[in-house]
Amino acid sequence: MKQIPESNDASPAAATSLRALFRWPIPLALIWLLAPVVGLSLRLALAPITPHDYWWSLAMGNLIASGAGIPHENLFLYTMPADAPFFNQPWLSQLMMAKLLDNFGHAGLLILRNITTVLTTTALLGLALWRVREPRIVGGLALLAVAAGAPVFAVRTQMFAFLPFMLLLGVLFGVADRRLSRRWLLLLIPLTALWGNLHGTFILVPILVGLCGGALVVQEWLETRRMPMREALVWGGTSVMTALAALLNPQGVGIYTYVHQLTVVSPVSQSVSEWQPPDISEPYGLLVFLVLVVGLSLLARDRKNLKLYEVALFAATTYLAFGSIRHMFWWAAMMMLVLPGPLSRALKLDDWRESATTGAQGALHMVLAVVMVGGLVLSQPGLPVHQTGVELLSGATRRAGPGKGMIDTDTPTQIMEGMLRDGYPGRIFHSQSVGGYLAYALATPVPRQVAFVDQRMEMIPESLWEVYFEIAGAKDGWQEVLDGYGVRTLLLSPGEQSGLIRAAQADPDWVLVAVDEGHLLFFRADQRDHLIRWR
């Protein structure tokens, strides 16, 4: 393995390369870099907000904003004691989301997600160019990276973790490559303190710092046969201090219990698709598998030039990604910083600055860049391209009712209008995806138990999930189970509960009351007053 260079010469050279992208005539290399940023951001700009985690975060944010403090009890599920404890870790993200909704509506949260996406992908490209000054390589890899990491860019609390992760990568690689002094590691301590109140992925900081520093210490020992004690103390101390910084949250040490329960103890990893490993029988799973195979082949071919810390960080994020789709972005981002060097050495491309660009070509590239950036800007909510694009490309977006053009059809906003206006009988059995929506619409800012299950996978016991899926599949005895819970209303999703919908339609004890773009509402046939009111 090559020893880490001492000089910082790459930084001025990188700046020179970056300036060359904007000199006349505009080179094609600029388009290579714009394509992944605009492509991902434009697609997301035209995608609706899905209910999973979104409404739950807003329900929590509303409670916190009302002055009730950070909730640490069940409150919303009638299937569990109201005082059943749970740990609400991303409280600060939830509060910010609720405030944004109050002031700017759903459009404000969509725009925030879109801005975060642009800044994250731009920062990732910048970090990659910092290490390898070849925009064609970086841009091409970025297209694969954004395709692999795209599923996590939803409007949810996780979006507040992307920019902190970019800062973490910048410090780790900058210090490890000796482009930054070790003092920059101190920045990770307040970063972790903030991140620990935004999203559970704060745990990446002490883990990756420890892996990176450990790899650097081992590498120096292998090369010199001397233990670099100062290096070990700096990196080890930073890892410990960042781990302690995460305790600066309103519930203290419980934050680590929460992470352990969510990732190890909870049945979430067996019951939720985004916590599953990628399935190579599906197009998405096959794509990321092929990218991994090619990446590993490049690393093996270029092993003499690899640094041990690159291998350690790439291996750690690969382990996360191929254990759960939810962690795919962390691996995709790491791939952008580790693979460009081996790929560049494998392809042996001529320096892109030496390729002559004519004035006509430069004009064409400039027009293309303006169209791409302009299309991205005009695709934001409230602007013409957004409305047209949603109608043409996104069949899952609501076409009527509250949230039209911005909310996924999995959120039954029209049915909810009727439930708030005309009421509903008994308790509700519903699709899991709208558990948080029921809490938001029916039980905030004054909490009450309105939902069967919701998004708190780590709190809900496996036995309750088994009951939920038995009812959703209309297994024998489903009517008696619902009676036992006092359920007189069914709010069902054809995508998740088709078996129960068929059973309810065939059962004279249930009456179809309303149909939304993505849900069906049933009342018990003996609830005459409510049936008359709805009819």
Coordinates of C-alpha atoms in Angstrom, one line a residue:
M1 CA 0.0 0.0 0.0
K2 CA 1.2 3.5 -0.8
Q3 CA 2.1 5.8 2.0
I4 CA -0.2 8.8 2.5
P5 CA 1.3 11.8 0.8
E6 CA 2.5 14.7 3.0
S7 CA 1.7 17.6 0.7
N8 CA -1.5 19.4 0.1
D9 CA -0.7 20.0 -3.6
A10 CA -3.9 18.3 -4.7
S11 CA -6.1 21.0 -3.3
P12 CA -4.9 23.9 -5.6
A13 CA -4.8 21.5 -8.5
A14 CA -8.4 20.5 -7.8
A15 CA -9.4 24.2 -7.6
T16 CA -7.7 24.8 -11.0
S17 CA -9.6 21.8 -12.5
L18 CA -12.9 23.1 -11.1
R19 CA -12.4 26.6 -12.6
A20 CA -11.7 25.0 -16.0
L21 CA -15.2 23.6 -16.0
F22 CA -16.6 27.1 -16.3
R23 CA -14.2 28.6 -18.8
W24 CA -15.3 29.2 -22.4
P25 CA -16.0 27.2 -24.4
I26 CA -17.9 25.2 -21.8
P27 CA -16.6 21.5 -21.8
L28 CA -18.7 18.4 -21.9
A29 CA -17.2 17.5 -18.5
L30 CA -19.6 20.0 -16.8
I31 CA -22.6 18.1 -18.2
W32 CA -21.1 14.9 -16.7
L33 CA -21.3 16.5 -13.3
L34 CA -24.6 18.2 -13.7
A35 CA -26.4 15.0 -14.9
P36 CA -26.5 13.1 -11.6
V37 CA -27.3 16.2 -9.6
V38 CA -30.1 17.3 -11.9
G39 CA -31.3 13.8 -12.7
L40 CA -31.9 12.7 -9.1
S41 CA -33.2 16.1 -7.9
L42 CA -35.6 16.5 -10.9
R43 CA -37.0 13.0 -10.3
L44 CA -37.5 13.6 -6.6
A45 CA -39.0 17.1 -7.3
L46 CA -41.8 15.4 -9.2
A47 CA -42.3 12.6 -6.7
P48 CA -45.1 12.9 -4.1
I49 CA -44.7 12.7 -0.3
T50 CA -45.3 9.2 0.9
P51 CA -47.0 8.7 4.3
H52 CA -44.4 6.4 5.8
D53 CA -42.7 8.4 8.7
Y54 CA -43.9 11.7 7.2
W55 CA -47.1 12.1 9.2
W56 CA -45.7 10.4 12.2
S57 CA -42.9 13.0 12.3
L58 CA -45.4 15.8 12.0
A59 CA -47.6 14.4 14.8
M60 CA -44.6 14.3 17.1
G61 CA -43.5 17.8 15.9
N62 CA -47.0 19.2 16.7
L63 CA -46.9 17.8 20.2
I64 CA -43.5 19.2 20.8
A65 CA -44.4 22.6 19.4
S66 CA -47.5 22.7 21.5
G67 CA -45.4 22.8 24.7
A68 CA -46.1 19.3 25.7
G69 CA -42.5 18.4 25.7
I70 CA -40.8 15.5 23.9
P71 CA -43.3 12.5 24.0
H72 CA -41.8 9.4 25.6
E73 CA -45.0 7.3 25.9
N74 CA -47.2 5.4 23.5
L75 CA -50.1 7.9 23.5
F76 CA -51.6 7.0 20.1
L77 CA -52.1 3.2 19.9
Y78 CA -55.2 1.6 21.5
T79 CA -53.6 -1.8 21.2
M80 CA -51.0 -0.9 23.9
P81 CA -51.1 0.8 27.2
A82 CA -51.1 4.6 26.8
D83 CA -48.1 4.9 29.1
A84 CA -46.0 2.2 27.3
P85 CA -42.5 3.9 27.0
F86 CA -40.7 4.6 23.8
F87 CA -37.7 6.8 22.9
N88 CA -38.3 9.7 20.5
Q89 CA -34.8 10.3 19.2
P90 CA -35.2 12.6 16.2
W91 CA -37.2 15.2 18.1
L92 CA -35.4 18.2 16.6
S93 CA -36.1 17.1 13.0
Q94 CA -39.7 16.5 13.9
L95 CA -40.1 20.0 15.4
M96 CA -38.5 21.6 12.3
M97 CA -40.8 19.7 10.0
A98 CA -43.9 20.7 11.9
K99 CA -42.8 24.4 11.9
L100 CA -42.1 24.3 8.2
L101 CA -45.5 22.8 7.5
D102 CA -47.2 25.4 9.6
N103 CA -45.4 28.2 7.7
F104 CA -45.0 26.9 4.2
G105 CA -47.3 23.9 3.8
H106 CA -46.3 20.6 2.2
A107 CA -44.5 22.6 -0.6
G108 CA -42.1 23.9 2.0
L109 CA -41.1 20.4 3.1
L110 CA -40.8 19.3 -0.5
I111 CA -38.5 22.2 -1.4
L112 CA -36.4 21.5 1.7
R113 CA -36.0 17.9 0.6
N114 CA -35.1 19.1 -2.9
I115 CA -32.5 21.6 -1.7
T116 CA -31.0 19.0 0.7
T117 CA -30.7 16.6 -2.3
V118 CA -29.0 19.2 -4.5
L119 CA -26.6 20.2 -1.7
T120 CA -25.8 16.6 -0.7
T121 CA -25.0 15.4 -4.3
T122 CA -23.1 18.6 -5.1
A123 CA -21.0 18.2 -1.9
L124 CA -20.4 14.5 -2.8
L125 CA -19.2 15.5 -6.3
G126 CA -16.9 18.1 -4.8
L127 CA -15.4 15.7 -2.3
A128 CA -14.8 13.1 -5.1
L129 CA -13.2 15.8 -7.3
W130 CA -11.0 16.7 -4.3
R131 CA -9.5 13.3 -4.5
V132 CA -9.6 12.5 -8.2
R133 CA -9.7 15.4 -10.7
E134 CA -11.5 13.6 -13.4
P135 CA -15.1 14.8 -13.8
R136 CA -16.0 12.2 -16.3
I137 CA -15.1 9.4 -13.9
V138 CA -16.7 11.2 -11.0
G139 CA -19.9 12.1 -12.9
G140 CA -20.3 8.6 -14.3
L141 CA -19.9 7.0 -10.9
A142 CA -22.3 9.5 -9.4
L143 CA -25.0 8.3 -11.8
L144 CA -24.7 4.9 -10.4
A145 CA -24.4 6.2 -6.8
V146 CA -27.6 8.3 -7.0
A147 CA -29.5 5.4 -8.6
A148 CA -28.4 3.2 -5.7
G149 CA -29.1 5.8 -3.0
A150 CA -32.2 7.4 -4.4
P151 CA -34.8 5.4 -2.3
V152 CA -33.7 7.0 0.9
F153 CA -34.3 10.6 -0.3
A154 CA -37.8 10.8 1.1
V155 CA -39.4 13.7 3.1
R156 CA -38.6 12.3 6.5
T157 CA -36.3 13.0 9.4
Q158 CA -33.5 11.1 7.7
M159 CA -33.1 14.0 5.2
F160 CA -31.5 16.0 8.0
A161 CA -28.6 13.5 8.2
F162 CA -27.3 13.8 4.7
L163 CA -25.4 17.0 5.0
P164 CA -23.9 16.0 8.4
F165 CA -22.7 12.8 6.7
M166 CA -21.0 14.8 3.9
L167 CA -19.2 16.9 6.5
L168 CA -18.1 13.7 8.3
L169 CA -16.7 12.3 5.0
G170 CA -15.0 15.5 4.2
V171 CA -13.2 15.6 7.6
L172 CA -12.3 11.9 7.6
F173 CA -10.9 11.8 4.1
G174 CA -9.3 15.3 4.4
V175 CA -7.4 14.4 7.6
A176 CA -6.6 10.8 6.5
D177 CA -5.2 12.2 3.2
R178 CA -3.3 14.9 5.1
R179 CA -5.0 17.7 3.3
L180 CA -6.5 18.8 6.6
S181 CA -4.9 19.0 10.0
R182 CA -6.0 16.7 12.8
R183 CA -7.6 19.7 14.5
W184 CA -10.5 19.3 12.0
L185 CA -11.5 16.2 13.9
L186 CA -12.7 18.4 16.7
L187 CA -15.5 19.6 14.4
L188 CA -17.0 16.2 14.6
I189 CA -17.8 16.5 18.3
P190 CA -20.4 19.3 18.0
L191 CA -21.6 17.7 14.8
T192 CA -22.4 14.5 16.6
A193 CA -24.1 16.5 19.4
L194 CA -26.4 18.1 16.9
W195 CA -26.8 14.9 14.8
G196 CA -27.8 12.9 17.9
N197 CA -31.0 15.1 18.1
L198 CA -31.7 14.9 14.4
H199 CA -31.5 11.2 13.4
G200 CA -30.4 7.8 14.7
T201 CA -27.6 7.6 12.1
F202 CA -25.4 9.8 14.4
I203 CA -23.9 6.4 15.4
L204 CA -22.0 6.5 12.2
V205 CA -19.7 9.2 13.5
P206 CA -17.9 7.3 16.4
I207 CA -17.9 4.1 14.4
L208 CA -16.4 5.5 11.2
V209 CA -13.9 7.7 13.1
G210 CA -12.8 4.6 15.0
L211 CA -12.4 2.5 11.9
C212 CA -10.6 5.2 9.9
G213 CA -8.2 6.0 12.7
G214 CA -7.6 2.3 13.5
A215 CA -6.8 1.6 9.9
L216 CA -4.3 4.5 9.8
V217 CA -2.6 3.3 12.9
V218 CA -2.3 -0.2 11.6
Q219 CA -1.1 1.0 8.2
E220 CA 1.7 3.0 9.8
W221 CA 2.7 0.1 12.0
L222 CA 2.8 -2.2 9.0
E223 CA 5.0 0.2 7.1
T224 CA 7.4 1.4 9.9
R225 CA 6.9 -1.3 12.6
R226 CA 6.4 1.5 15.1
M227 CA 3.3 2.1 17.0
P228 CA 2.1 5.7 16.3
M229 CA 0.8 6.5 19.8
R230 CA -0.1 10.1 19.0
E231 CA -2.1 9.0 16.0
A232 CA -3.9 6.4 18.1
L233 CA -4.7 8.8 20.9
V234 CA -6.0 11.5 18.5
W235 CA -8.3 9.2 16.6
G236 CA -9.3 7.1 19.6
G237 CA -10.0 10.2 21.6
T238 CA -12.1 11.6 18.9
S239 CA -14.1 8.4 18.6
V240 CA -14.8 8.4 22.3
M241 CA -15.6 12.2 22.5
T242 CA -18.1 11.9 19.6
A243 CA -19.8 8.9 21.3
L244 CA -20.1 11.0 24.5
A245 CA -21.3 14.1 22.5
A246 CA -24.4 12.1 21.4
L247 CA -25.4 12.0 25.1
L248 CA -26.2 15.7 24.8
N249 CA -29.9 15.0 24.1
P250 CA -32.9 15.4 26.3
Q251 CA -33.0 11.7 27.2
G252 CA -29.3 11.1 27.7
V253 CA -27.8 7.6 27.6
G254 CA -31.1 6.1 26.5
I255 CA -30.2 7.1 22.9
Y256 CA -27.8 4.1 22.7
T257 CA -30.5 1.8 24.0
Y258 CA -32.8 3.1 21.3
V259 CA -30.3 2.4 18.6
H260 CA -29.7 -1.1 19.9
Q261 CA -33.4 -1.9 20.1
L262 CA -34.1 -0.6 16.6
T263 CA -31.2 -2.3 14.9
V264 CA -30.8 -5.5 16.9
V265 CA -33.8 -6.3 19.1
S266 CA -36.7 -5.0 17.2
P267 CA -38.6 -7.2 14.6
V268 CA -38.4 -4.2 12.3
S269 CA -35.6 -5.8 10.2
Q270 CA -37.9 -8.7 9.4
S271 CA -41.1 -6.9 8.8
V272 CA -40.3 -3.7 6.9
S273 CA -39.1 -3.7 3.3
E274 CA -36.6 -0.8 3.6
W275 CA -34.8 -2.7 6.4
Q276 CA -34.4 -5.8 4.2
P277 CA -31.3 -6.5 2.2
P278 CA -31.5 -5.7 -1.5
D279 CA -33.1 -8.6 -3.5
I280 CA -31.0 -9.5 -6.5
S281 CA -34.1 -10.9 -8.2
E282 CA -35.5 -7.4 -8.4
P283 CA -34.0 -4.7 -10.9
Y284 CA -32.9 -2.5 -8.0
G285 CA -31.2 -5.3 -6.1
L286 CA -29.5 -6.6 -9.2
L287 CA -28.2 -3.1 -10.1
V288 CA -26.6 -2.5 -6.7
F289 CA -25.2 -6.1 -6.7
L290 CA -23.6 -5.6 -10.1
V291 CA -22.2 -2.2 -9.0
L292 CA -20.7 -3.9 -5.9
V293 CA -19.1 -6.7 -8.0
V294 CA -17.5 -4.2 -10.4
G295 CA -16.4 -2.1 -7.5
L296 CA -14.7 -5.0 -5.7
S297 CA -13.1 -6.0 -9.0
L298 CA -11.6 -2.5 -9.4
L299 CA -10.4 -2.5 -5.8
A300 CA -8.7 -5.9 -6.2
R301 CA -7.1 -4.8 -9.4
D302 CA -5.8 -1.6 -7.8
R303 CA -4.9 -3.1 -4.4
K304 CA -1.3 -1.9 -4.5
N305 CA -2.5 1.7 -4.6
L306 CA -5.2 1.3 -1.9
K307 CA -5.0 2.7 1.6
L308 CA -6.1 0.6 4.4
Y309 CA -8.5 3.2 5.7
E310 CA -10.3 3.3 2.3
V311 CA -10.8 -0.5 2.5
A312 CA -12.1 -0.3 6.1
L313 CA -14.6 2.5 5.4
F314 CA -15.8 0.9 2.2
A315 CA -16.2 -2.5 3.8
A316 CA -18.1 -1.0 6.8
T317 CA -20.6 0.8 4.6
T318 CA -21.0 -2.2 2.2
Y319 CA -21.9 -4.3 5.2
L320 CA -24.6 -1.8 6.2
A321 CA -26.0 -1.4 2.7
F322 CA -26.3 -5.1 1.9
G323 CA -27.9 -5.7 5.3
S324 CA -30.6 -3.1 4.7
I325 CA -31.7 -0.9 1.8
R326 CA -32.2 1.9 4.3
H327 CA -28.4 2.2 4.6
M328 CA -27.7 2.2 0.9
F329 CA -26.9 5.9 0.6
W330 CA -24.0 5.7 3.0
W331 CA -22.4 3.0 0.9
A332 CA -23.1 4.8 -2.4
A333 CA -21.5 8.0 -1.0
M334 CA -18.4 6.0 0.2
M335 CA -18.2 4.4 -3.2
M336 CA -17.9 7.9 -4.7
L337 CA -14.8 8.6 -2.7
V338 CA -13.1 5.3 -2.9
L339 CA -13.7 4.0 -6.5
P340 CA -12.8 7.0 -8.7
G341 CA -9.1 6.5 -8.2
P342 CA -9.0 2.8 -9.1
L343 CA -11.4 3.4 -12.0
S344 CA -9.4 6.3 -13.3
R345 CA -6.2 4.2 -13.3
A346 CA -8.0 1.3 -15.0
L347 CA -9.4 3.4 -17.8
K348 CA -6.3 5.6 -18.3
L349 CA -8.3 8.4 -19.8
D350 CA -6.5 11.4 -21.4
D351 CA -6.7 14.6 -19.4
W352 CA -10.1 16.0 -20.1
R353 CA -8.7 19.5 -20.3
E354 CA -6.6 18.5 -23.3
S355 CA -9.7 17.7 -25.4
A356 CA -10.5 20.6 -27.7
T357 CA -14.0 22.1 -27.4
T358 CA -15.1 24.2 -30.3
G359 CA -17.2 27.3 -29.8
A360 CA -20.3 25.6 -31.2
Q361 CA -19.8 22.7 -28.9
G362 CA -19.4 25.0 -25.9
A363 CA -22.6 26.9 -26.9
L364 CA -24.5 23.6 -27.1
H365 CA -23.1 22.5 -23.7
M366 CA -24.1 25.9 -22.2
V367 CA -27.6 25.6 -23.5
L368 CA -27.9 22.1 -22.2
A369 CA -26.7 23.1 -18.8
V370 CA -29.1 26.1 -18.7
V371 CA -32.0 23.8 -19.7
M372 CA -31.1 21.2 -17.0
V373 CA -30.7 23.7 -14.2
G374 CA -33.7 25.7 -15.4
G375 CA -35.9 22.6 -15.5
L376 CA -34.8 21.7 -12.0
V377 CA -35.7 25.2 -10.7
L378 CA -39.1 25.3 -12.5
S379 CA -40.0 21.8 -11.2
Q380 CA -40.4 23.0 -7.7
P381 CA -43.9 23.0 -6.2
G382 CA -46.0 25.9 -7.4
L383 CA -44.1 26.4 -10.6
P384 CA -45.4 25.2 -14.1
V385 CA -43.1 22.3 -14.7
H386 CA -43.9 20.7 -11.4
Q387 CA -47.7 20.5 -12.1
T388 CA -47.2 19.2 -15.6
G389 CA -44.5 16.8 -14.6
V390 CA -46.5 15.4 -11.7
E391 CA -49.4 14.8 -14.1
L392 CA -47.3 13.0 -16.7
L393 CA -44.8 11.1 -14.5
S394 CA -46.2 10.4 -11.1
G395 CA -49.3 8.2 -11.1
A396 CA -49.1 7.9 -7.3
T397 CA -49.8 11.6 -6.7
R398 CA -53.2 12.7 -5.4
R399 CA -55.3 14.3 -8.1
A400 CA -57.9 15.8 -5.8
G401 CA -58.5 16.9 -2.2
P402 CA -56.0 18.2 0.3
G403 CA -52.4 17.7 -0.8
K404 CA -53.3 17.6 -4.5
G405 CA -50.1 17.3 -6.6
M406 CA -47.8 16.8 -3.5
I407 CA -49.2 14.0 -1.4
D408 CA -49.1 10.3 -2.3
T409 CA -52.4 8.5 -2.8
D410 CA -51.5 6.3 0.2
T411 CA -52.6 9.2 2.4
P412 CA -56.5 9.2 2.5
T413 CA -56.9 13.0 2.8
Q414 CA -60.5 13.1 1.3
I415 CA -61.7 10.3 3.5
M416 CA -60.2 12.0 6.5
E417 CA -62.1 15.2 5.7
G418 CA -65.3 13.2 6.0
M419 CA -64.2 11.5 9.2
L420 CA -63.4 14.9 10.8
R421 CA -66.7 16.4 9.5
D422 CA -69.1 13.5 10.0
G423 CA -67.3 11.3 12.5
Y424 CA -66.8 7.5 12.5
P425 CA -67.9 4.6 14.8
G426 CA -65.8 2.8 17.3
R427 CA -62.1 2.2 16.8
I428 CA -60.3 2.1 13.4
F429 CA -58.4 -0.8 11.9
H430 CA -56.1 0.6 9.1
S431 CA -53.1 0.0 7.0
Q432 CA -49.8 0.5 8.9
S433 CA -48.7 3.2 6.5
V434 CA -51.3 5.6 7.8
G435 CA -50.9 5.0 11.5
G436 CA -49.0 8.2 11.8
Y437 CA -51.5 10.1 9.7
L438 CA -54.3 9.1 12.1
A439 CA -52.3 10.4 15.0
Y440 CA -51.6 13.6 13.1
A441 CA -55.1 14.2 11.9
L442 CA -57.2 12.9 14.9
A443 CA -55.0 13.1 18.0
T444 CA -52.8 16.2 17.9
P445 CA -52.2 18.5 19.6
V446 CA -54.4 16.7 22.2
P447 CA -53.2 13.0 22.1
R448 CA -55.6 10.1 22.3
Q449 CA -55.5 6.4 21.3
V450 CA -56.7 6.3 17.7
A451 CA -54.5 3.8 15.8
F452 CA -53.9 0.1 15.7
V453 CA -50.2 0.3 14.7
D454 CA -47.9 3.1 13.5
Q455 CA -44.3 3.7 12.5
R456 CA -42.7 2.9 15.8
M457 CA -41.4 -0.5 14.9
E458 CA -39.0 -0.7 17.8
M459 CA -41.9 -0.2 20.3
I460 CA -44.5 -2.4 18.9
P461 CA -44.1 -6.1 20.0
E462 CA -43.8 -8.9 17.5
S463 CA -47.0 -10.5 18.8
L464 CA -49.0 -7.4 17.9
W465 CA -47.5 -7.4 14.4
E466 CA -48.6 -11.0 14.0
V467 CA -52.2 -10.0 15.0
Y468 CA -52.1 -7.1 12.5
F469 CA -51.0 -9.3 9.6
E470 CA -53.6 -12.0 10.5
I471 CA -56.4 -9.4 10.3
A472 CA -55.0 -7.7 7.2
G473 CA -54.9 -11.1 5.5
A474 CA -58.5 -11.9 6.7
K475 CA -57.3 -15.1 8.4
D476 CA -60.0 -17.2 10.2
G477 CA -61.5 -15.4 13.1
W478 CA -60.6 -11.9 11.9
Q479 CA -64.1 -10.6 12.8
E480 CA -63.9 -11.8 16.4
V481 CA -60.4 -10.2 16.8
L482 CA -61.7 -6.9 15.6
D483 CA -64.7 -7.1 17.9
G484 CA -62.3 -7.7 20.8
Y485 CA -60.6 -4.5 20.1
G486 CA -63.9 -2.6 19.6
V487 CA -63.2 -1.9 15.9
R488 CA -66.2 -0.5 14.0
T489 CA -64.3 1.3 11.2
L490 CA -62.0 -0.2 8.5
L491 CA -59.7 2.2 6.6
L492 CA -58.0 -0.2 4.2
S493 CA -55.4 0.0 1.4
P494 CA -55.8 -2.2 -1.7
G495 CA -52.0 -2.5 -1.9
E496 CA -51.5 -3.8 1.6
Q497 CA -54.8 -5.3 2.6
S498 CA -56.5 -6.7 -0.5
G499 CA -57.5 -9.9 1.3
L500 CA -59.3 -8.1 4.1
I501 CA -61.1 -5.8 1.5
R502 CA -62.5 -8.8 -0.3
A503 CA -63.6 -10.3 2.9
A504 CA -65.3 -7.1 4.1
Q505 CA -67.1 -6.7 0.8
A506 CA -68.4 -10.2 1.1
D507 CA -69.4 -9.9 4.7
P508 CA -72.9 -8.4 5.4
D509 CA -71.7 -7.1 8.7
W510 CA -69.6 -4.5 6.9
V511 CA -70.8 -1.7 4.6
L512 CA -68.6 0.2 2.1
V513 CA -69.0 3.9 2.9
A514 CA -66.4 5.8 0.9
V515 CA -63.6 5.3 -1.6
D516 CA -60.6 7.5 -1.8
E517 CA -57.8 7.5 -4.4
G518 CA -55.9 4.9 -2.4
H519 CA -58.2 3.7 0.4
L520 CA -61.6 2.2 1.1
L521 CA -63.7 3.0 4.2
F522 CA -66.1 0.5 5.8
F523 CA -68.4 0.8 8.8
R524 CA -70.1 -1.9 10.7
A525 CA -73.6 -2.5 9.4
D526 CA -75.2 -2.0 12.8
Q527 CA -73.8 1.6 13.1
R528 CA -77.0 3.1 11.6
D529 CA -76.5 6.7 12.7
H530 CA -73.1 7.0 11.2
L531 CA -74.2 5.2 8.0
I532 CA -77.1 7.7 7.6
R533 CA -74.8 10.6 8.2
W534 CA -72.3 9.5 5.6
R535 CA -74.9 8.7 3.0

